[in-house]
Coordinates of C-alpha atoms in Angstrom, one line a residue:
X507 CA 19.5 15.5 -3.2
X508 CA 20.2 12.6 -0.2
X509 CA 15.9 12.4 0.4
X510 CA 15.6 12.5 -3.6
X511 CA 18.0 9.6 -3.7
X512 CA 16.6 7.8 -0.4
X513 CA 13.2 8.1 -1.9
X514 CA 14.0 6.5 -5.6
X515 CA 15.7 3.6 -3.6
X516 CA 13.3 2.9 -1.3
X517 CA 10.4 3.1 -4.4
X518 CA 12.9 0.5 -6.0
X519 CA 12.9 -1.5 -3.6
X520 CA 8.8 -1.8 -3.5
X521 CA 8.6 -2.2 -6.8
X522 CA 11.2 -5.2 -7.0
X523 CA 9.5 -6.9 -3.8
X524 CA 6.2 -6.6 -5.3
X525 CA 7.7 -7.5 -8.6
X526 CA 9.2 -10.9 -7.2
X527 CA 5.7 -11.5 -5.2
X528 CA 3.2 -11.9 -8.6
X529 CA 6.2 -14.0 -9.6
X530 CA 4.7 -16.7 -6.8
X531 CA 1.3 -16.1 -7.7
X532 CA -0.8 -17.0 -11.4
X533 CA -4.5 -16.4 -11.8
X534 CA -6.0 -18.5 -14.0
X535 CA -9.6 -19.6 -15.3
X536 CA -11.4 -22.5 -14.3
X537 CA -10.5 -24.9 -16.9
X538 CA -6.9 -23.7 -16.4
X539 CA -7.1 -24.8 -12.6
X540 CA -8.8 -28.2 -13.3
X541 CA -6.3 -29.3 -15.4
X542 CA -3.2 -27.9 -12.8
X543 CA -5.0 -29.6 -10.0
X544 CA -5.0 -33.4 -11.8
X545 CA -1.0 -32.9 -11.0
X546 CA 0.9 -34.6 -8.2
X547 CA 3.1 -31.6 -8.0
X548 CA 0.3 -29.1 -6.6
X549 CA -1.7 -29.2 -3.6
X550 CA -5.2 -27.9 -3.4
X551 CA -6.6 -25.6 -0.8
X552 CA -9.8 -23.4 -0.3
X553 CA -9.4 -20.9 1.8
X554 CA -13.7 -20.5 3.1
X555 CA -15.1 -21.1 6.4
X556 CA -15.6 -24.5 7.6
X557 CA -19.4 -24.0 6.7
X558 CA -18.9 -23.2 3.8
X559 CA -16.2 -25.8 2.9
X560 CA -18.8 -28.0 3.6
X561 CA -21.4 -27.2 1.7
X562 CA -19.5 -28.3 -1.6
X563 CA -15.5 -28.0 -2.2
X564 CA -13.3 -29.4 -5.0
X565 CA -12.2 -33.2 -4.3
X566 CA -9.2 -33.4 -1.8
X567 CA -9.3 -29.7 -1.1
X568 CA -7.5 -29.1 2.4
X569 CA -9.4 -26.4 4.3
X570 CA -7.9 -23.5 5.7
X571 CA -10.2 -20.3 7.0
X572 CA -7.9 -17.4 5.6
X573 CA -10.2 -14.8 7.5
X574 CA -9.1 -17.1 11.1
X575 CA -6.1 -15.7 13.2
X576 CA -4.1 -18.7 13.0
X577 CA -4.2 -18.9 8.9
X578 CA -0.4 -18.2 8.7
X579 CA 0.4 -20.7 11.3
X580 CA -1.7 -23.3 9.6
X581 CA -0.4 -22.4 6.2
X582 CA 3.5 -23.0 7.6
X583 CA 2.2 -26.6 7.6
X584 CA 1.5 -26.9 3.7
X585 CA 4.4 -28.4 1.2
X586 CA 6.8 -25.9 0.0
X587 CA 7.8 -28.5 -2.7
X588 CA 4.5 -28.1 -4.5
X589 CA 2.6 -25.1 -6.2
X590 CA -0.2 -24.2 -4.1
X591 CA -3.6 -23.9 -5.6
X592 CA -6.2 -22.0 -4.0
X593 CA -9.6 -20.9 -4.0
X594 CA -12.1 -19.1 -2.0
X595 CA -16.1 -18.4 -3.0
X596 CA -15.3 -15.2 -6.0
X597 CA -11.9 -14.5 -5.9
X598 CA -11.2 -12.6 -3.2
X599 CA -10.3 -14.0 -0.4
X600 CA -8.1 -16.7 -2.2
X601 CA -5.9 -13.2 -3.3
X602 CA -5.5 -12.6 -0.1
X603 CA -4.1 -16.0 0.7
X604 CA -2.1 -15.5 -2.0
X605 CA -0.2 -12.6 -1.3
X606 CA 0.1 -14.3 2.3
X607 CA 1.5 -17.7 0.9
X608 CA 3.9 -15.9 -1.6
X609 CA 5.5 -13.3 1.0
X610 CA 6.1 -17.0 3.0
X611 CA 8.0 -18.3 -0.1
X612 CA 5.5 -20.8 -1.6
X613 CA 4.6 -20.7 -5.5
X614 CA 0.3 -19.8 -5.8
X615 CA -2.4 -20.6 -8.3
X616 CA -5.2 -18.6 -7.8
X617 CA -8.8 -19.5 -9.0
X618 CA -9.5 -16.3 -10.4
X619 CA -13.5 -16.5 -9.9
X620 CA -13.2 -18.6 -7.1
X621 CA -16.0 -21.3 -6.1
X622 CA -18.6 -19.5 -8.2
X623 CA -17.0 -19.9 -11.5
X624 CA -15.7 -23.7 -10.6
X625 CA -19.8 -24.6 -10.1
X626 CA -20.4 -22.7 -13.2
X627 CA -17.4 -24.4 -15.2
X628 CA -18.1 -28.0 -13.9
X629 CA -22.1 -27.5 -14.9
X630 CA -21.1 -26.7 -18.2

């Protein structure tokens, strides 16, 4: 009956932590991130290799390489008084800076198709 018990809390205590993690993080569309970027209250960051950050980004984007070993120490760096709004090339990689900027307390907008649906978006 203890291990049943033990077991439930320790489930309960995943679920809230994960629970209180997508609280910090929103996925949104490409016309929902281009009008949350035009505010003073969020800072912008794509997440791709320095190659690729320069072959195009979105204006004022600060790069950080989430795939580098120093990401997390780079990322202590950014403004915890402002939502952080990230992207990557499709989507995935900015998720996993997402879950990496939430578990370190900051608030995360997440381009949901990344780069590829920004170029898409902005063409249209």
């Amino acid at each position: 009956m203890k291990k049943i018990f033990a077991l439930l809390l320790g489930l309960l205590g995943l679920t809230t932590n994960a629970n209180a993690q997508s609280d910090s993080i929103k996925t949104v569309d490409a016309a929902q991130f281009a009008e949350i970027i035009r505010s003073d209250s969020v800072f912008l960051l794509d997440v791709r290799t320095a190659d690729e950050y320069a072959a195009g980004h979105i204006a004022n984007a600060k790069d950080i390489d989430v795939l580098k070993s120093d990401f997390k120490d780079k990322a202590s760096t950014l403004p915890k008084d402002k939502h952080i709004a990230v992207y990557c090339r499709s989507g995935k990689r900015s998720l996993v800076a997402a879950n990496i900027l939430a578990k370190m307390g900051y608030r995360v907008i997440n381009l949901r198709g990344g780069w590829l649906e920004w170029e898409a978006y902005i063409k249209s």
